[in-house]
Each structure stands twice: as C-alpha cells, then as structure tokens.
Coordinates of C-alpha atoms and ligand atoms in Angstrom, one line a residue:
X1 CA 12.7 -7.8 56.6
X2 CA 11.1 -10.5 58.7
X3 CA 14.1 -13.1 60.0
X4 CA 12.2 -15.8 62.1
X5 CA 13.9 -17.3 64.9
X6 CA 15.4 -20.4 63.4
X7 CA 16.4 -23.4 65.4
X8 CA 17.3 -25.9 61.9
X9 CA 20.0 -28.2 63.2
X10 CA 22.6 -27.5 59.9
X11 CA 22.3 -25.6 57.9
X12 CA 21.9 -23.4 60.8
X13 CA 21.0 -19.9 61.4
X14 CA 24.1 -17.5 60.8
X15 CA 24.9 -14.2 62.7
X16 CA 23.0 -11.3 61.1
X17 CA 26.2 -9.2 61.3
X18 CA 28.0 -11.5 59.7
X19 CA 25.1 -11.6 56.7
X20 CA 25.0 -8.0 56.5
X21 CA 28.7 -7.9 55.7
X22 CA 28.4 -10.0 52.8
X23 CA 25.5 -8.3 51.4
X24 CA 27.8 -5.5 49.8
X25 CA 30.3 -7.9 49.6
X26 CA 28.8 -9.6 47.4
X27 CA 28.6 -7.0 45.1
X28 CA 32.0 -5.4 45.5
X29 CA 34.2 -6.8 47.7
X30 CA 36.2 -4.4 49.8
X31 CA 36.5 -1.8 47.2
X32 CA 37.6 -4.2 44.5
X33 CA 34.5 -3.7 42.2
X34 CA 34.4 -7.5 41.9
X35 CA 32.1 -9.2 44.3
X36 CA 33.3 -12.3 46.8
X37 CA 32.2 -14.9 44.5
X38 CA 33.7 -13.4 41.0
X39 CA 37.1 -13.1 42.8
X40 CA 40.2 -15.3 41.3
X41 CA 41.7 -17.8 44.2
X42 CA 44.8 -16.8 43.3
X43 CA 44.4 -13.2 43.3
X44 CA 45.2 -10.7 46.1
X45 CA 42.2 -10.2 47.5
X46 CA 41.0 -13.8 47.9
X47 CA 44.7 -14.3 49.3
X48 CA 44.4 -11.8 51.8
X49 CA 40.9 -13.3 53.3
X50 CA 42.0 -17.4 53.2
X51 CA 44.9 -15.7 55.3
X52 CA 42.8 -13.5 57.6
X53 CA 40.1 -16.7 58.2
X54 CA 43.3 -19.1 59.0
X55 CA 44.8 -16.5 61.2
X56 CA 41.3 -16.3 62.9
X57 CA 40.8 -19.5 63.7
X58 CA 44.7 -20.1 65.1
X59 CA 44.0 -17.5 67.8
X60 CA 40.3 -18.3 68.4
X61 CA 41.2 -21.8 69.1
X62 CA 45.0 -21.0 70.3
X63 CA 46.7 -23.4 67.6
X64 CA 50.9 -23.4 68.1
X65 CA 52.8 -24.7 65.4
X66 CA 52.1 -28.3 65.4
X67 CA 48.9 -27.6 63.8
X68 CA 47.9 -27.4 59.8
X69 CA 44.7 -25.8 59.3
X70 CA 43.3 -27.3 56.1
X71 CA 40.4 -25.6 54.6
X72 CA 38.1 -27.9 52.6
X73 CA 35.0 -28.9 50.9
X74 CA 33.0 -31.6 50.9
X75 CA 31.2 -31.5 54.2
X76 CA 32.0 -33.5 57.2
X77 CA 31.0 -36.4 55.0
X78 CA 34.3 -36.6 52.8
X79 CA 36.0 -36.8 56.2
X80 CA 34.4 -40.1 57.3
X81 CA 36.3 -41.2 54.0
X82 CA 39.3 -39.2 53.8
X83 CA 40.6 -39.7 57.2
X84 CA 40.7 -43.9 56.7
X85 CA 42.0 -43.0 52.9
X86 CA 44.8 -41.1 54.5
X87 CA 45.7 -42.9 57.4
X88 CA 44.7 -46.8 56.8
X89 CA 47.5 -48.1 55.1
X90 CA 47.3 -51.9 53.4
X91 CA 47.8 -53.9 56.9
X92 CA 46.0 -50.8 59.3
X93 CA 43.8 -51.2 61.9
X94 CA 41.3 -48.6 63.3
X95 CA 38.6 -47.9 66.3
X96 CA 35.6 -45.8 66.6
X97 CA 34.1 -44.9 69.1
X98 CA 30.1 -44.4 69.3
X99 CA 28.4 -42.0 71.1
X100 CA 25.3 -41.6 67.8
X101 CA 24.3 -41.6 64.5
X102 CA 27.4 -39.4 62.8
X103 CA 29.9 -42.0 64.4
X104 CA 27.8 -44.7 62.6
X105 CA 28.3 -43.1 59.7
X106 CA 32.0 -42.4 59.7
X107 CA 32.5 -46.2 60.8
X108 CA 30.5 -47.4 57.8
X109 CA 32.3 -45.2 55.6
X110 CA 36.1 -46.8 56.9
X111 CA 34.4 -50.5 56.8
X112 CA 33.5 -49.9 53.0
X113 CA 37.0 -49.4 52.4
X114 CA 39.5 -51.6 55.0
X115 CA 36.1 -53.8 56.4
X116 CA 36.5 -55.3 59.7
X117 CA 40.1 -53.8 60.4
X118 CA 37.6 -50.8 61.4
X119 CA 36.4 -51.8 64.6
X120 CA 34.2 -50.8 67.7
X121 CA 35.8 -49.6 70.3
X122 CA 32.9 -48.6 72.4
X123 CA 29.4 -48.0 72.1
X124 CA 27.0 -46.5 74.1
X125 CA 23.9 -47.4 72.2
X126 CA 21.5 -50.0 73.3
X127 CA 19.5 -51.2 69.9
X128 CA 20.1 -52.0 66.7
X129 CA 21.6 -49.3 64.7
X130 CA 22.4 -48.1 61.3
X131 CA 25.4 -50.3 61.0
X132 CA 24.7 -54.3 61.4
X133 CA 25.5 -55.1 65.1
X134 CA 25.9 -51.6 66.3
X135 CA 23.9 -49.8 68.8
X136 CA 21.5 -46.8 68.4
X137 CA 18.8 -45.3 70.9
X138 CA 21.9 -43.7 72.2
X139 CA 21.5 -41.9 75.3
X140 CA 24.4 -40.8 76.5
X141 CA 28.1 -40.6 75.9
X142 CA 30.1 -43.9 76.7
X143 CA 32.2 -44.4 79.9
X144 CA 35.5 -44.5 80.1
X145 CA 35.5 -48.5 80.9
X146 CA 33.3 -49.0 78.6
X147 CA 36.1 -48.4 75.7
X148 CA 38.9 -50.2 74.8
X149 CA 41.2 -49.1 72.6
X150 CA 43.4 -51.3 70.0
X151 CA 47.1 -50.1 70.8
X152 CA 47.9 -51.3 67.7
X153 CA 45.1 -48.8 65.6
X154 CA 46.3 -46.1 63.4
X155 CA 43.5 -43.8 64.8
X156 CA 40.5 -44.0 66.9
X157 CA 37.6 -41.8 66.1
X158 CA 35.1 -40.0 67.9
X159 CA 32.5 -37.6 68.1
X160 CA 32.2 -34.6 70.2
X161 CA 29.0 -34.0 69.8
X162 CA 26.3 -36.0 68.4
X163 CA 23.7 -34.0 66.4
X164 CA 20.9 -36.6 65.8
X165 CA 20.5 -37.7 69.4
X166 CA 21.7 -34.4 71.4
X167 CA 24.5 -36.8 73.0
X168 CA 27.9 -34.3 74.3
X169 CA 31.2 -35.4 75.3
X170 CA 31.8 -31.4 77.1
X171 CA 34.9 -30.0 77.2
X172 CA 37.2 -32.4 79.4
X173 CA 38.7 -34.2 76.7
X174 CA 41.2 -36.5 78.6
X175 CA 38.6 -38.2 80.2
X176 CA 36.1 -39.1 77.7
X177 CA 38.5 -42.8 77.6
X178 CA 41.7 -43.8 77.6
X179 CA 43.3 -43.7 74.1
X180 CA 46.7 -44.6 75.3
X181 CA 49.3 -43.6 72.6
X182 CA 46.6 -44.1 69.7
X183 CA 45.8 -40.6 67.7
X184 CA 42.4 -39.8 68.7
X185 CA 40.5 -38.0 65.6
X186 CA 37.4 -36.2 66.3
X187 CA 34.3 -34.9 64.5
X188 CA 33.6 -32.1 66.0
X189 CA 31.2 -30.6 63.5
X190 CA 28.4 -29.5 66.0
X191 CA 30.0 -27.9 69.0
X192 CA 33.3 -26.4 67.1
X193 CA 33.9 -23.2 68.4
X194 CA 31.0 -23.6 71.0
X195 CA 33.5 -23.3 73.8
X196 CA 37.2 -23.1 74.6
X197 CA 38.4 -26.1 73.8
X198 CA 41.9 -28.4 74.6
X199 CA 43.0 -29.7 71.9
X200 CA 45.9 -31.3 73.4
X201 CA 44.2 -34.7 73.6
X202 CA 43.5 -34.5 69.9
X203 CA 45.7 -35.1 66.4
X204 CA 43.0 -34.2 64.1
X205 CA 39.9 -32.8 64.4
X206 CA 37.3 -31.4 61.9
X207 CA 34.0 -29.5 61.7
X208 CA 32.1 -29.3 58.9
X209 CA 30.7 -25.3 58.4
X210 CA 27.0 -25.7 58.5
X211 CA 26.6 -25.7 62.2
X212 CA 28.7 -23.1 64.1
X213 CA 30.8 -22.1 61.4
X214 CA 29.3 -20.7 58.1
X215 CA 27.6 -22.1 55.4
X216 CA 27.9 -25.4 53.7
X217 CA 30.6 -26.4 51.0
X218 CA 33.7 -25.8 53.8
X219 CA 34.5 -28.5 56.3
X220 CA 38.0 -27.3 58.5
X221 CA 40.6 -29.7 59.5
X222 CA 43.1 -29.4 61.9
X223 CA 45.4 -31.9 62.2
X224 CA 48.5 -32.3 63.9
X225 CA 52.0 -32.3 61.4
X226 CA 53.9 -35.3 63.5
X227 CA 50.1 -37.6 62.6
X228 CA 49.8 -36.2 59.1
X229 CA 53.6 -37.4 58.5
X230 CA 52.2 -40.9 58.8
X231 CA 49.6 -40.7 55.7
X232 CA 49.8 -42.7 53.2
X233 CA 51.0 -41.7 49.7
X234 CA 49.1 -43.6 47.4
X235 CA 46.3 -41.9 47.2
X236 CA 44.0 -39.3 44.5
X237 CA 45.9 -35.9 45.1
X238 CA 42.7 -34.5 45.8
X239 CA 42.1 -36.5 48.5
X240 CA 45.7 -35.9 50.2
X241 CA 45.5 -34.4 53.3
X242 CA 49.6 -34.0 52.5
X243 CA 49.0 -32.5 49.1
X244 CA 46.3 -29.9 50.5
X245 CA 48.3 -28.9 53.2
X246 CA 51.6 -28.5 50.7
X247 CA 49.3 -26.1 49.0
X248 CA 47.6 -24.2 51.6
X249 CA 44.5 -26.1 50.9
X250 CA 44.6 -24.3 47.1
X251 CA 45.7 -27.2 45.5
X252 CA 42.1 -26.5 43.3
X253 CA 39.6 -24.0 43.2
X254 CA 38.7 -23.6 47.6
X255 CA 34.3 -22.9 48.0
X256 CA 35.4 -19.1 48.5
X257 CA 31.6 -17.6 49.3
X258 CA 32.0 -20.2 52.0
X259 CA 35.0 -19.2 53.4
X260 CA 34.3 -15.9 53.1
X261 CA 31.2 -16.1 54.9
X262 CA 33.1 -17.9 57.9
X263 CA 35.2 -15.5 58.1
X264 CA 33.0 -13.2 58.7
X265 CA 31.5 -15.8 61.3
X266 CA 34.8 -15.9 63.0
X267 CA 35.0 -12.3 63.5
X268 CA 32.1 -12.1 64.8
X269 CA 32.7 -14.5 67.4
X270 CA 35.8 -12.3 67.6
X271 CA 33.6 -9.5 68.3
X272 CA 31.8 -10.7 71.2
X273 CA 34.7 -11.7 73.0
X274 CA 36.2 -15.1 71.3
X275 CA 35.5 -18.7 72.7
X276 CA 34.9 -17.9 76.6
X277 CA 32.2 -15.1 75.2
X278 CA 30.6 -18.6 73.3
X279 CA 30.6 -20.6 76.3
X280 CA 28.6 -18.5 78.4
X281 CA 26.6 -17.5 75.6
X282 CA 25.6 -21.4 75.1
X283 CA 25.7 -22.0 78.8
X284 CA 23.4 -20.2 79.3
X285 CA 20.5 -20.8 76.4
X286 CA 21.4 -24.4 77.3
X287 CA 20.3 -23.6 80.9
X288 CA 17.2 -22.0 80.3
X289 CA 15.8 -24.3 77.4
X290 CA 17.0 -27.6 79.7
X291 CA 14.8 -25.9 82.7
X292 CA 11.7 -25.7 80.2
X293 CA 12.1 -29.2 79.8
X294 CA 12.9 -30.5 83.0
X295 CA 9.6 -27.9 84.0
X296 CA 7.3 -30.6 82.4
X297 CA 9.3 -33.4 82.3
X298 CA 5.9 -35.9 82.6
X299 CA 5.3 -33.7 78.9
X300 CA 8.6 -33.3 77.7
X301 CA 10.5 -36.0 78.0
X302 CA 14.5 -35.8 77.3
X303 CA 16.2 -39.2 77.0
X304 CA 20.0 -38.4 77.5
X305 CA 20.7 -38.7 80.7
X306 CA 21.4 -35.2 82.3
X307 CA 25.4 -35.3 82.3
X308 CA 25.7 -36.2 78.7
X309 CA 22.9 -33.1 77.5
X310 CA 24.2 -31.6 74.4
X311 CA 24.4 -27.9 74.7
X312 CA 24.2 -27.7 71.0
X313 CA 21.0 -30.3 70.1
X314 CA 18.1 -30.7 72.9
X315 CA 15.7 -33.4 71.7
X316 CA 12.8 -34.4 73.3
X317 CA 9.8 -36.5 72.5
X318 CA 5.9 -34.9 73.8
X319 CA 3.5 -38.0 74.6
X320 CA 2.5 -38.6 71.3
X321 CA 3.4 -37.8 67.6
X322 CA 0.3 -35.2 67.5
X323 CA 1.2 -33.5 69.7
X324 CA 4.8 -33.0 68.3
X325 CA 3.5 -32.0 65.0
X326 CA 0.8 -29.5 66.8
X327 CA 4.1 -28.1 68.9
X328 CA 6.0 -27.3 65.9
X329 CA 3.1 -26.2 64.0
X330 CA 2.2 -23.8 66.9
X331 CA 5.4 -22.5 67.2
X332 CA 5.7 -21.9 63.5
X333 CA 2.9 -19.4 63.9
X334 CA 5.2 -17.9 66.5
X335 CA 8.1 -17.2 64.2
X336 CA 10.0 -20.6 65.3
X337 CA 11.4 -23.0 63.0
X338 CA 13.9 -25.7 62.8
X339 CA 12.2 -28.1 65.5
X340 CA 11.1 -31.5 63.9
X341 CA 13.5 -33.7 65.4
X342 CA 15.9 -35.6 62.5
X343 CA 14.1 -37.9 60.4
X344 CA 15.9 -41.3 61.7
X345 CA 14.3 -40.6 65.6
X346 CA 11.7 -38.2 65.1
X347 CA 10.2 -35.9 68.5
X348 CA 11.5 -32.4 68.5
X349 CA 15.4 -31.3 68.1
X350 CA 15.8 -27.9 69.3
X351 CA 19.8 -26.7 68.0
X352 CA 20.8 -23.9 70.0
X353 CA 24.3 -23.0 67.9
X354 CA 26.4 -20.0 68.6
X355 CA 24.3 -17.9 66.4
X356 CA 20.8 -18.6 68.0
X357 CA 20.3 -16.0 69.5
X358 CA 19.6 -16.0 73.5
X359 CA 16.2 -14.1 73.1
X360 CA 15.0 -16.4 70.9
X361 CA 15.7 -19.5 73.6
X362 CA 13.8 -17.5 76.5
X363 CA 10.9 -16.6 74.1
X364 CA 11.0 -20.6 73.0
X365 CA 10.8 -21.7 76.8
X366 CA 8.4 -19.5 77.7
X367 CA 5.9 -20.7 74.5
X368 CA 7.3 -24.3 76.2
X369 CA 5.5 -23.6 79.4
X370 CA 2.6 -22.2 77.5
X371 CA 2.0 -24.9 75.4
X372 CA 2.7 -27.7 78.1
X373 CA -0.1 -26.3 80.5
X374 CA -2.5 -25.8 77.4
X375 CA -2.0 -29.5 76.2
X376 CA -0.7 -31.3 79.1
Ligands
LIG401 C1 26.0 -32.5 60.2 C2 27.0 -33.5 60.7 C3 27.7 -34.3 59.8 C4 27.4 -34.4 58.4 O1 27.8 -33.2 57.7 P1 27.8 -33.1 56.1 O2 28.5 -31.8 56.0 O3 26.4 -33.1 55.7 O4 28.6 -34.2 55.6 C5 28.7 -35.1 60.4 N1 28.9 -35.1 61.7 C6 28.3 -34.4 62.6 C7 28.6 -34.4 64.0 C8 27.3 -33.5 62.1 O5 26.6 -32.7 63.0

C-alpha cells in the first residue's frame, strides 16, 4: 500500500487508524455479519454507534445539557440555508459577519430567501467579492470595531475559520466582536475539533465532516435548546432543526458510513489524548510550515497578516503562476498532494487538518527550503 501525504483542503486526509477500522467493518460490523453500510437505522447495532459518536463528541467538546447535538447531511452548505429557514421568521432581521469566501456564501444563501433583512455586519475584505458590494482579498479576520451588530437580529453569523483564504478567528471567542445579546452562530467546519474550544459565546455552531471530522454526507450541529425554542414552525419537516432534534436526528434514513467513519475519527482523537492532544498536534505543524514560509518570505509570500494565520489552511502565492504549478508538480513527485490553492484565488493552499500527519509537514518544509534555494 502506498498512502501519499495528502494536504487536499476537504475532502481531507483521514486518520489511517480510523480507515483500518472500517475496513472489516465494512464487511461485518462488530460481529454482526452485516457490514456498516447494510445495517438498518433503526436496528441495534446502528443505535448503539449514533449513541457512542454523540456521547463522543459531548465529552470531546464538554457539551452540558443546554446542547442538542444534531447529526446531519447535506454538508455545511444546507446550513447556509437551514439556519435563516429556521430562524428568520416573516419580519426577521439578520447579520453576518465576513472574515472570507464561506461567509460569502452563507450570506448569499439567507439574501436569496429574506434579501436585504440579511445584512453585513462587518467585513474584513478589501475588493469586490462574490456577493455584489462585499469585500474579498480577505486578509485577515475583522476587528472588533470594525463590527456592528443589529440588536434587533435574530442571529449573527460567523466563520471560524475561513478555508479559501487561510483567515482564523483562534480560540478567544468573546473577543472576536461584540455581539451583545444577539445569538452568534458559527461555521466552524474547518478548525472543529482542532483545539479546545469555548463554546460559551456560541448558540449554534456547525462543522461540516469533510475537514476534521470524517467523510462527506454528515455536517454536525450543535445548537443551544433556549435558541432552537425560537425556530420557526412553518417549515419542510426535513428542514426542522426542531423536528430533527425531536427524533434524534432519525427523523429519515442518517448517512450511516459517514457517521460511522467519524466515529471512528472521534476515537481516535480520543486516543491521542482528546482536544488539548489536537492543539499541540496543530500548533505545532502550524509552527514549522509558517517558519518555511516566513524562511523565504521574498519567495513565498503569505498575505494574512501574521495574527489572523489559519492553523488549518496556509496559502501562499510563489512569484509567478509557473512557478506554482512547477512547486506542486515537484512535490507531487515527492508523494505530496492537495496543494493548488482553491480555484477562486489560486497560489498554493497547504491544509494541515488534525489527521495530517506531523511528518509529513517537516518533510513538506524541508522540500520548501529545497525548492526556494533551487528556484529563488
Ligand atoms: C468546506 C467548507 C464549506 C462547504 O462545505 P460543503 O460541505 O461542501 O457544503 C463551508 N464552510 C467552510 C468553512 C468550509 O471549510
């Protein structure tokens, strides 16, 4: 078997532990004679894992009681729509907050349903964007002043981390701006589980899988009861944020390879000692592959400024397009993959998820160094 060192930015690379569970899995799962995949939603087995991955990610994460955990399917994506579906009621009023590309997107999604009642509430992007009058060429996260929050908004949304543009919030969630008494709601698809993480700022937050969690076809959402009491009722019952939760997100047919196979994410995280074991883990990949850069910074050249570096995404441009495509095609022939940057801002995206492995990071930085003196 030859795994190469894989540095896609979602779907990302997944533990091999947790791969190598599922390959017998997948032919029998835990003695059953049925594999994952052939096993009813209803039935015991299937039972007994959705409750194992939801008790996983309580403790992980340290969720009390005021939290549902809502397992479903439609990526991140469905989010940008469900969370205005569920919480923008005929008169409502919410603000984003944009910090890159994904927040773009989850504002478009709200204006195509309630239009202008979805409003900026910050930006930190300086040209014109995907959305008419907003900002990209984001380089940073915005600054507290720079965000001004309707008090009268059912939500305001942000991102954590921004995937395109390599743009990261951290962990000190009170001070990313002052919300006031507005529910803040929080994609947090890229760095979920990257990092122990307070919540307490938050009344719903989701992640889709593909990125630190697991596969494709699951996004999570955890969202607070006392925020979820104020959804709206009028809506598809598949939809329902209400209506999932009243049936442990089995109101249909869950994607059960995909929550198998984050559960068997989750215990691996587990394994290597939980969220604090993740931290250091991406604290320290993020260290090394940030000094490569800042090594040859007249070669590589990172545009967020240095406080708002994504530990997650790196991007960086070389000093011409060439060049980029010679670096990714040399590092291909060195087993690496995953580095064209994303299609809407091209240069190089290197996405250094939990599962990256720290190896592979050192042996990247050091083909870096290589490849700057060669070319540079
Ligand atoms: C990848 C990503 C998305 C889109 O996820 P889909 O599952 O493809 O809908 C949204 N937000 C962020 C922050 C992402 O990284």
């Amino acid at each position: 078997m030859a795994r190469v060192m894989n540095f896609g930015a979602g779907p990302g690379t997944l533990p091999l532990a947790a791969l190598e569970r599922a390959q017998e899995d997948l032919l029998d799962f835990d003695g059953t004679g049925m594999g994952i995949c052939e096993h009813s939603h209803r039935g015991k087995a299937y039972s007994a894992l959705h409750a194992e991955i939801k008790a996983l990610l309580t403790s992980l994460l340290g969720l009390d009681e005021s939290w549902e955990v809502l397992l479903l399917q439609g990526g991140a994506s469905a989010q940008f729509a469900q969370i205005p579906m569920n919480f923008l009621g005929p008169e409502a009023r919410a603000d984003y907050v944009l910090t890159g590309t994904w927040g773009e997107h989850a504002l478009a999604e709200a204006r195509r349903m309630v239009g202008g009642r979805a409003r900026v509430a910050g930006t930190s992007g300086t040209g014109p964007g995907a959305v008419a009058h907003l900002g990209a060429g984001y380089t940073r996260v915005v600054r507290p002043e720079e965000v001004t929050v309707d008090p009268g908004a059912s939500y305001v949304h942000c991102t954590s981390n921004e995937t395109v543009h390599g743009v990261q919030f951290g962990h000190v969630p009170g001070r990313w701006f002052d919300a006031g008494a507005v529910p803040v709601v929080c994609d947090v698809s890229s760095d979920f589980l990257a990092a122990p993480t307070d919540l307490s700022p938050f009344s719903l937050v989701y992640a889709g899988a593909q990125k630190n969690l697991g596969p494709s076809g699951l996004v999570v959402v955890l969202v607070r009861k006392d925020f979820l009491a104020r959804a709206v009722t009028h809506l598809p019952n598949i939809f329902s944020y209400a209506v999932q939760a009243k049936n442990d997100s089995l109101y249909n047919t869950p994607a059960t390879l995909s929550v198998y196979l984050a559960r068997n994410v989750l215990s691996w995280v587990g394994d290597l000692g939980g969220l604090p074991a993740m931290e250091a883990r991406n604290h320290g990949k993020a260290t090394t592959l940030y000094a490569a850069i800042d090594r040859a910074a007249e070669f590589y050249r990172a545009p967020v400024e240095k406080t708002s570096r994504s530990v997650m995404n790196a991007v960086f441009r070389l000093p011409t397009e060439a060049l980029e495509n010679a670096f990714v095609a040399a590092a291909e022939k060195e087993g690496m993959f995953g580095l064209k940057g994303h299609r809407s801002v091209g240069g190089i995206r290197v996405s250094m998820y939990n599962a990256v492995e720290p190896a592979w990071i050192s042996a990247l930085a050091a083909f870096m160094d290589d490849f700057a003196r060669k070319a540079g």
